[in-house]
Short mmCIF file of C-alpha atoms and ligand atoms in Angstrom, two decimals:
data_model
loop_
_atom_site.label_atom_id
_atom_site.label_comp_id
_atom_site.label_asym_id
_atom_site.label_seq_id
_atom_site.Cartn_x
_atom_site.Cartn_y
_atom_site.Cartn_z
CA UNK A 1 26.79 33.46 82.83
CA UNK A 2 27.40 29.75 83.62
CA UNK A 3 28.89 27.11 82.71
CA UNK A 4 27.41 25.66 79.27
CA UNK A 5 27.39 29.07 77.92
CA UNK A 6 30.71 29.73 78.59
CA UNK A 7 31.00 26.59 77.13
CA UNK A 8 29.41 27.40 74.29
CA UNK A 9 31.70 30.65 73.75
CA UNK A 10 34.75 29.97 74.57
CA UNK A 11 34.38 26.50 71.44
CA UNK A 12 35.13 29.42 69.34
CA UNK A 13 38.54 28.86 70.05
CA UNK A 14 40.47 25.85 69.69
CA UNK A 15 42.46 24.49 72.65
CA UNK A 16 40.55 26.70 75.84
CA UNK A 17 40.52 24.81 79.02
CA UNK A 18 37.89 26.10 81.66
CA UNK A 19 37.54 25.48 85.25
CA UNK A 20 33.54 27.37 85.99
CA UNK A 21 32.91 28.00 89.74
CA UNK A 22 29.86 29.75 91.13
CA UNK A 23 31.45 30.72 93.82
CA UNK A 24 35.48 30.80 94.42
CA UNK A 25 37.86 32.87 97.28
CA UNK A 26 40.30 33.94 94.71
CA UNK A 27 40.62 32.53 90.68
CA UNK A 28 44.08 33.06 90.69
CA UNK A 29 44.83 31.09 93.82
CA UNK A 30 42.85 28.14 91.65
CA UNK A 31 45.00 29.14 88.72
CA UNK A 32 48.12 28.61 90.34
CA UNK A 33 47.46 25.20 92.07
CA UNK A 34 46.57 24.11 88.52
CA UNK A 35 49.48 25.89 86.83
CA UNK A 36 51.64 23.76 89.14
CA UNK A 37 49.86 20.48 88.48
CA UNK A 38 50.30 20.93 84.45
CA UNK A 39 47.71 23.02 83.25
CA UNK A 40 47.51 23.43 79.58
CA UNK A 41 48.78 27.03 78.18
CA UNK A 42 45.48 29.30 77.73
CA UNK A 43 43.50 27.51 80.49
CA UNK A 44 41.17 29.26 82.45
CA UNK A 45 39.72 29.45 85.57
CA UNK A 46 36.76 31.48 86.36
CA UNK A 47 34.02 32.76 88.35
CA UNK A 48 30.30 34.29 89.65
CA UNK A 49 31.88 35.53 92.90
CA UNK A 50 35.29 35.57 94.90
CA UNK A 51 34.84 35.57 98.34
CA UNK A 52 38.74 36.33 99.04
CA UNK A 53 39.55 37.87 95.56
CA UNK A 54 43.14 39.59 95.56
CA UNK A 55 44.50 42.84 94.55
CA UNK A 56 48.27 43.27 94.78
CA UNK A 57 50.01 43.02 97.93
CA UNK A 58 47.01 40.79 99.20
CA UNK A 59 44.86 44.32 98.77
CA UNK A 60 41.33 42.73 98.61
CA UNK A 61 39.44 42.76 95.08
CA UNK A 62 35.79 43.37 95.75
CA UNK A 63 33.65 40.82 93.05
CA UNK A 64 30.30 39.91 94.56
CA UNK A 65 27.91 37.56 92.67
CA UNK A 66 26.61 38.18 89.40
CA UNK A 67 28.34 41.29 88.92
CA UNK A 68 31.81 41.02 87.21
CA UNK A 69 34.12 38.93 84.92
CA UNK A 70 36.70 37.72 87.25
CA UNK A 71 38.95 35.18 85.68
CA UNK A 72 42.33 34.43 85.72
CA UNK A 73 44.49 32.70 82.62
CA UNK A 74 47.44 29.99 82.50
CA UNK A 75 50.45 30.89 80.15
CA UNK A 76 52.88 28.64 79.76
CA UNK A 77 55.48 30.91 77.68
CA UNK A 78 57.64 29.76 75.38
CA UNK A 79 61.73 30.36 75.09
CA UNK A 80 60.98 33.38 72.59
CA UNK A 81 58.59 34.74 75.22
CA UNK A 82 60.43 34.38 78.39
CA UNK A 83 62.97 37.47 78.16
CA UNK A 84 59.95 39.70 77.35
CA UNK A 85 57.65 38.72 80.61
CA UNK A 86 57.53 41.72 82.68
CA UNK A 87 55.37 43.19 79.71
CA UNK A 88 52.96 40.45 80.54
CA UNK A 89 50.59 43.38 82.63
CA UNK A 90 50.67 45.52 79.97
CA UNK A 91 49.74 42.94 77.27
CA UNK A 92 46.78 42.04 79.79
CA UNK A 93 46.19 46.01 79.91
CA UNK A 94 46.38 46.56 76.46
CA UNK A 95 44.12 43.24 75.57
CA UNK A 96 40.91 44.43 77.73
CA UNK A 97 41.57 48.23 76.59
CA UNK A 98 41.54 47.29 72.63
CA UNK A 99 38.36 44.66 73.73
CA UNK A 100 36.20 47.98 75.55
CA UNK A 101 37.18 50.57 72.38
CA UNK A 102 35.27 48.02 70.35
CA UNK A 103 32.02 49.13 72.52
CA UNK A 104 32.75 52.70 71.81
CA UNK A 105 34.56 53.54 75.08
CA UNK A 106 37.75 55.00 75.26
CA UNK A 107 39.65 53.11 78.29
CA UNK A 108 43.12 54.80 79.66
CA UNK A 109 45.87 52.03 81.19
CA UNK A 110 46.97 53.72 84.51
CA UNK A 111 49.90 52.27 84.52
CA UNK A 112 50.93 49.22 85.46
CA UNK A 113 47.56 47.23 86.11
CA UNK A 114 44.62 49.30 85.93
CA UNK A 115 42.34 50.27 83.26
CA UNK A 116 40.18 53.87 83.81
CA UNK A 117 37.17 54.63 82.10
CA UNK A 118 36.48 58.52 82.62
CA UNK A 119 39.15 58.44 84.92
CA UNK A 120 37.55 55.69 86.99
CA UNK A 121 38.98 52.14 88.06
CA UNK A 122 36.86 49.63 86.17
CA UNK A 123 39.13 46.66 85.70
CA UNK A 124 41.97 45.14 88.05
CA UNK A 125 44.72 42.75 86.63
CA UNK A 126 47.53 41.09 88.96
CA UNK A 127 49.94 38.44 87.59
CA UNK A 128 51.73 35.88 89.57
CA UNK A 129 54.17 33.55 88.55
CA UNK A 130 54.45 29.75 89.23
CA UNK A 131 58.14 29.36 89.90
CA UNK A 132 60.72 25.80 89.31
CA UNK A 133 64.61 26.64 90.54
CA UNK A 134 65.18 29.84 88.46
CA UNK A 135 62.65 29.96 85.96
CA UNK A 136 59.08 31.10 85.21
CA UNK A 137 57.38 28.11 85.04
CA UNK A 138 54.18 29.50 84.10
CA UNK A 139 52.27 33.29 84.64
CA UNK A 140 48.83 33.59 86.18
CA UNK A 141 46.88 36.73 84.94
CA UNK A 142 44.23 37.53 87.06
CA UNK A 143 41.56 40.16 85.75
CA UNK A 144 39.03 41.28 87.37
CA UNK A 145 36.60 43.36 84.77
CA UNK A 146 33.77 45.24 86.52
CA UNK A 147 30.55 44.52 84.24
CA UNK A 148 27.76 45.55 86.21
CA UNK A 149 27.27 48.65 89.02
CA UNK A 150 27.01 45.93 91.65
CA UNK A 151 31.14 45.25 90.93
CA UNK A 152 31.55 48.73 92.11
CA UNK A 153 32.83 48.76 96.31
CA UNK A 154 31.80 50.85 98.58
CA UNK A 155 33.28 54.31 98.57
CA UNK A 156 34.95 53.73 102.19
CA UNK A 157 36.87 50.93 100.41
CA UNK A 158 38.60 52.97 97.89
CA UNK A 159 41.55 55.10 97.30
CA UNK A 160 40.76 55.51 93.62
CA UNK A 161 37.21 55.78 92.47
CA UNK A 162 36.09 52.91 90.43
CA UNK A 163 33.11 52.48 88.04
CA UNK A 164 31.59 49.90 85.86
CA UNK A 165 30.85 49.32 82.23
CA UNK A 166 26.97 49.16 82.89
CA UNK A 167 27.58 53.27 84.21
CA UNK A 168 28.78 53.58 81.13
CA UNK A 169 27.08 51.75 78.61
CA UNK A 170 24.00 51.11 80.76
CA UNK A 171 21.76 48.88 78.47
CA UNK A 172 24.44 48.44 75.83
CA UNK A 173 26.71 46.80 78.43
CA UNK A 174 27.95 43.26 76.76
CA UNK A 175 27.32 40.16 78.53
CA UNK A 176 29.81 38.66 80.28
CA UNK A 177 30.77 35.60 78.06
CA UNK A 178 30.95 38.19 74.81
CA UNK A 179 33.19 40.00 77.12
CA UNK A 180 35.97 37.73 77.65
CA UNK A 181 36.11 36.08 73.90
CA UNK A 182 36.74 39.51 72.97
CA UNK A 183 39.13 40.04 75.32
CA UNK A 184 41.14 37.08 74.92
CA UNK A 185 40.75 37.25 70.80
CA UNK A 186 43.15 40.55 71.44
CA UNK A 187 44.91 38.96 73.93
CA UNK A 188 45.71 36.21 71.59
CA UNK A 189 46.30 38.81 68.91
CA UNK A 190 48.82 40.65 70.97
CA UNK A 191 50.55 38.27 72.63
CA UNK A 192 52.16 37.48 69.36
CA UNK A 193 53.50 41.08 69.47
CA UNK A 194 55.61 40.63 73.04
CA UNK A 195 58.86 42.03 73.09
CA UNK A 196 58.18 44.48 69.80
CA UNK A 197 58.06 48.13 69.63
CA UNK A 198 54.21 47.82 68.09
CA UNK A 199 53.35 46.26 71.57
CA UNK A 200 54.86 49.27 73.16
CA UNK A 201 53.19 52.22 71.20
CA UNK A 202 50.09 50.55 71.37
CA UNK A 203 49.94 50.42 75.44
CA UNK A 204 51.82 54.13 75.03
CA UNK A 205 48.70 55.69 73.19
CA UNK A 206 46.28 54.49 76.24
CA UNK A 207 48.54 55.61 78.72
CA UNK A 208 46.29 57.79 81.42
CA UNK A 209 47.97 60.95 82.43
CA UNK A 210 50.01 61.10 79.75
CA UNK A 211 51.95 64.62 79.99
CA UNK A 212 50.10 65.34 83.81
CA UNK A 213 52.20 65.53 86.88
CA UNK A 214 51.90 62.62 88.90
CA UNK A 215 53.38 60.88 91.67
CA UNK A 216 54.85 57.37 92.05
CA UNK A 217 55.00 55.43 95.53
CA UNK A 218 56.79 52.34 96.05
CA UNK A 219 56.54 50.54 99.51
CA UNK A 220 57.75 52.84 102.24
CA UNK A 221 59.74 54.87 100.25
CA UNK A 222 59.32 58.59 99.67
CA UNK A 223 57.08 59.24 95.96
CA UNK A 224 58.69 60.07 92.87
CA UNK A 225 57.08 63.26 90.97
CA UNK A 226 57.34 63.86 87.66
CA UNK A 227 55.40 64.17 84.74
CA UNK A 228 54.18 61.51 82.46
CA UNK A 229 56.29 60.78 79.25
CA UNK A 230 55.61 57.43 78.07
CA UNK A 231 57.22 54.06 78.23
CA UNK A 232 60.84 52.46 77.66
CA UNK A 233 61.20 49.74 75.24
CA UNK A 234 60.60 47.12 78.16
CA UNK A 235 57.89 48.55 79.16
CA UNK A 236 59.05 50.61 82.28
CA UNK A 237 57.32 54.24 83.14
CA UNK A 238 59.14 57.34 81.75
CA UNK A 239 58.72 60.41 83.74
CA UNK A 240 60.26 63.79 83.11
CA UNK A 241 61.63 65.58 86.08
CA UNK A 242 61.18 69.28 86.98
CA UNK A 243 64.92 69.45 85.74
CA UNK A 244 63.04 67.62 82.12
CA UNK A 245 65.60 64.83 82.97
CA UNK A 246 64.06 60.94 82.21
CA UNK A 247 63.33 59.43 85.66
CA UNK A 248 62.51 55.51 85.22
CA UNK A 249 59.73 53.67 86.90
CA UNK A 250 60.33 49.83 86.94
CA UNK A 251 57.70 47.59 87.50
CA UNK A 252 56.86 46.05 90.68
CA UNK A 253 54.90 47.21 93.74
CA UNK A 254 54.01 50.87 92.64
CA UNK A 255 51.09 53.17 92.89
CA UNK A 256 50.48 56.04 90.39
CA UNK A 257 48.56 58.97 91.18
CA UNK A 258 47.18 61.90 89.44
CA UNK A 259 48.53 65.34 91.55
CA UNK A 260 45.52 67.73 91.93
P1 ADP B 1 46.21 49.93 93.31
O1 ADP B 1 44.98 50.79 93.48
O2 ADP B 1 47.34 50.38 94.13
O3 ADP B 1 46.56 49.72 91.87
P2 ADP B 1 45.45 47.10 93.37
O4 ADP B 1 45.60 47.05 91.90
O5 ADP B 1 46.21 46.15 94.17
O6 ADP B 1 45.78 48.53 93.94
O7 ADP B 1 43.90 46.93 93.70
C1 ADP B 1 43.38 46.80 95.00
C2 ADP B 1 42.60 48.05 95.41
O8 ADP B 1 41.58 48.30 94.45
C3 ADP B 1 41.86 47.84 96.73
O9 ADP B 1 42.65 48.26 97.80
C4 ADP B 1 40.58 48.71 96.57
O10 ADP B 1 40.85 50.04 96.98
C5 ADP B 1 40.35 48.74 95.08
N1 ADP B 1 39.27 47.82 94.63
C6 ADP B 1 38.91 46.61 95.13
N2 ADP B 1 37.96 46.04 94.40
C7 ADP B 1 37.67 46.89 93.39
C8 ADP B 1 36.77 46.86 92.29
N3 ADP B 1 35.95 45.83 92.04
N4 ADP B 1 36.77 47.94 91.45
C9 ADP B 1 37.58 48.99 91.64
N5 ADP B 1 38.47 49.08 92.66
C10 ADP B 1 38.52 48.04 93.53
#
C-alpha cells in the first residue's frame, strides 16, 4: 500500500480526498484538525502505522507498520442526516461487516464498535465529532481493520482476543487498497439508508451474542445483565431481563461482554 496506488483505487470514486502518511500517531487526530479547517465530506486520511493510534477513552489501538488498514473518514452530514447521527458506529459497523461477507467470512458487530470474526476482535471503529456552538459540525470515523497477523497485539494487551483477516483467509486475504473501496462502496451504499428501519435490521442480523447472556459496563457503574434481544429503532441495545422485561443500552462509553 502507498500512495499512488491508493491513488489509483480510490479514482474509482468521484469526489475522494486523501491525505497518505507512512507513518502517523493517530489518523483521526489528523482527521479532525482537517475537519475543522474545511475538509471536503468523504475525505480521508490514512496510514502504514500509528504510533499513538486511539481506542475509546484514549484506550491505545495497536497498528504497527505494514500490517493494517487504519484510516479515518470526514462526513460532513447534511440536515436530513443530522437527527440520525448516533447510528453513525453502526453504519461504520455494518459497512466493513457487509465488505468481509463478500470474502466469504461471516463477521458479528459486538455492539457498539467492534466487529468479531469467530468471536475474535478484528476491526476497531471510534467516531468523534468536530463541534461549532451546538451542532455537529462534522463526524470523524476512525477504523482500524486488522489485515495481516502482525495487526494482532500482544496477548498481555488485551481484554478481548483479537485476530486478523490473514488467520482467516491466510493467502486469500485482500490487499489493503481492495479493502477499503469495498468498504466505503457499502459505506456509501448505506449511508443513504440512515435513520430507516432497513439500516436497523441489517446491523440486527450481525449482532454477536444475539439471545446469550451478557453483561454491560459503563464507567464506574455496576454492569447491567441481561440477555441479548436486538436493537431499538435508534439504534440503542435491547436486553431482556431475568424478569423478560426490555432493559435499554444507550450508546456511549460501554463495554459488552459475553458471560461464560
Ligand atoms: P473495547 O474493547 O472496550 O471495545 P476499544 O474499542 O476502545 O475498547 O478498543 C481499545 C482496546 O482494544 C484496547 O484496550 C486493547 O485491549 C484492544 N486493542 C488494541 N489494538 C487492537 C487491535 N489492533 N486489535 C484488536 N484489539 C486491539
Amino acid at each position: 500500500m502507498n500512495e499512488s496506488s491508493l491513488k489509483k483505487h480510490l479514482s474509482k470514486i468521484n469526489n475522494i480526498e486523501l491525505r497518505y502518511f507512512d507513518s502517523i500517531g493517530s489518523t483521526n487526530d489528523e482527521a479532525l484538525a482537517w475537519a475543522a479547517t474545511g475538509a471536503n465530506d468523504l475525505s480521508i486520511v490514512i496510514a502504514d502505522e500509528q504510533t499513538q493510534g486511539r481506542g475509546r477513552l484514549n484506550r491505545r489501538w495497536f497498528t504497527p507498520k505494514g500490517s493494517a488498514l487504519a484510516f479515518s473518514l470526514i462526513l460532513r452530514p447534511t440536515a436530513a442526516q443530522r437527527p440520525h447521527l448516533s447510528q453513525t458506529v453502526g453504519l461504520a459497523a455494518l459497512s466493513i461487516a457487509e465488505s468481509f461477507s463478500r470474502n466469504g467470512l461471516s463477521p458479528q458487530i459486538k455492539w457498539p464498535n467492534d466487529i468479531l470474526l469467530h468471536g475474535k476482535k478484528s476491526v476497531g471503529i471510534l467516531v468523534e465529532s468536530v463541534w461549532s456552538g451546538e451542532d455537529i459540525d462534522s463526524l470523524v470515523i476512525g477504523m482500524g481493520i486488522n489485515v495481516y497477523k502482525d495487526s494482532v497485539p500482544p496477548a498481555d494487551m488485551l481484554q478481548f482476543p483479537a485476530t486478523s483477516l490473514e488467520e482467516m483467509l491466510g493467502q486469500k486475504t485482500p490487499k489493503r487498497e481492495e479493502i477499503l473501496l469495498n468498504v466505503l462502496d457499502s459505506f456509501m451504499h448505506w449511508r443513504e439508508h440512515l435513520g430507516t428501519n432497513e439500516l436497523i435490521l441489517a446491523w440486527e442480523e450481525r449482532l454477536a451474542f444475539r439471545g446469550k447472556q451478557v453483561e454491560v459496563k459503563a464507567g464506574n457503574e455496576s454492569p447491567i445483565s441481561g440477555v441479548v434481544d436486538g436493537l431499538e429503532s435508534d439504534g440503542s441495545l435491547r436486553l431482556k431481563d431475568l424478569h423478560d422485561n426490555s432493559v435499554i443500552v444507550r450508546f456511549g462509553d460501554v463495554s459488552l461482554r459475553p458471560v461464560a
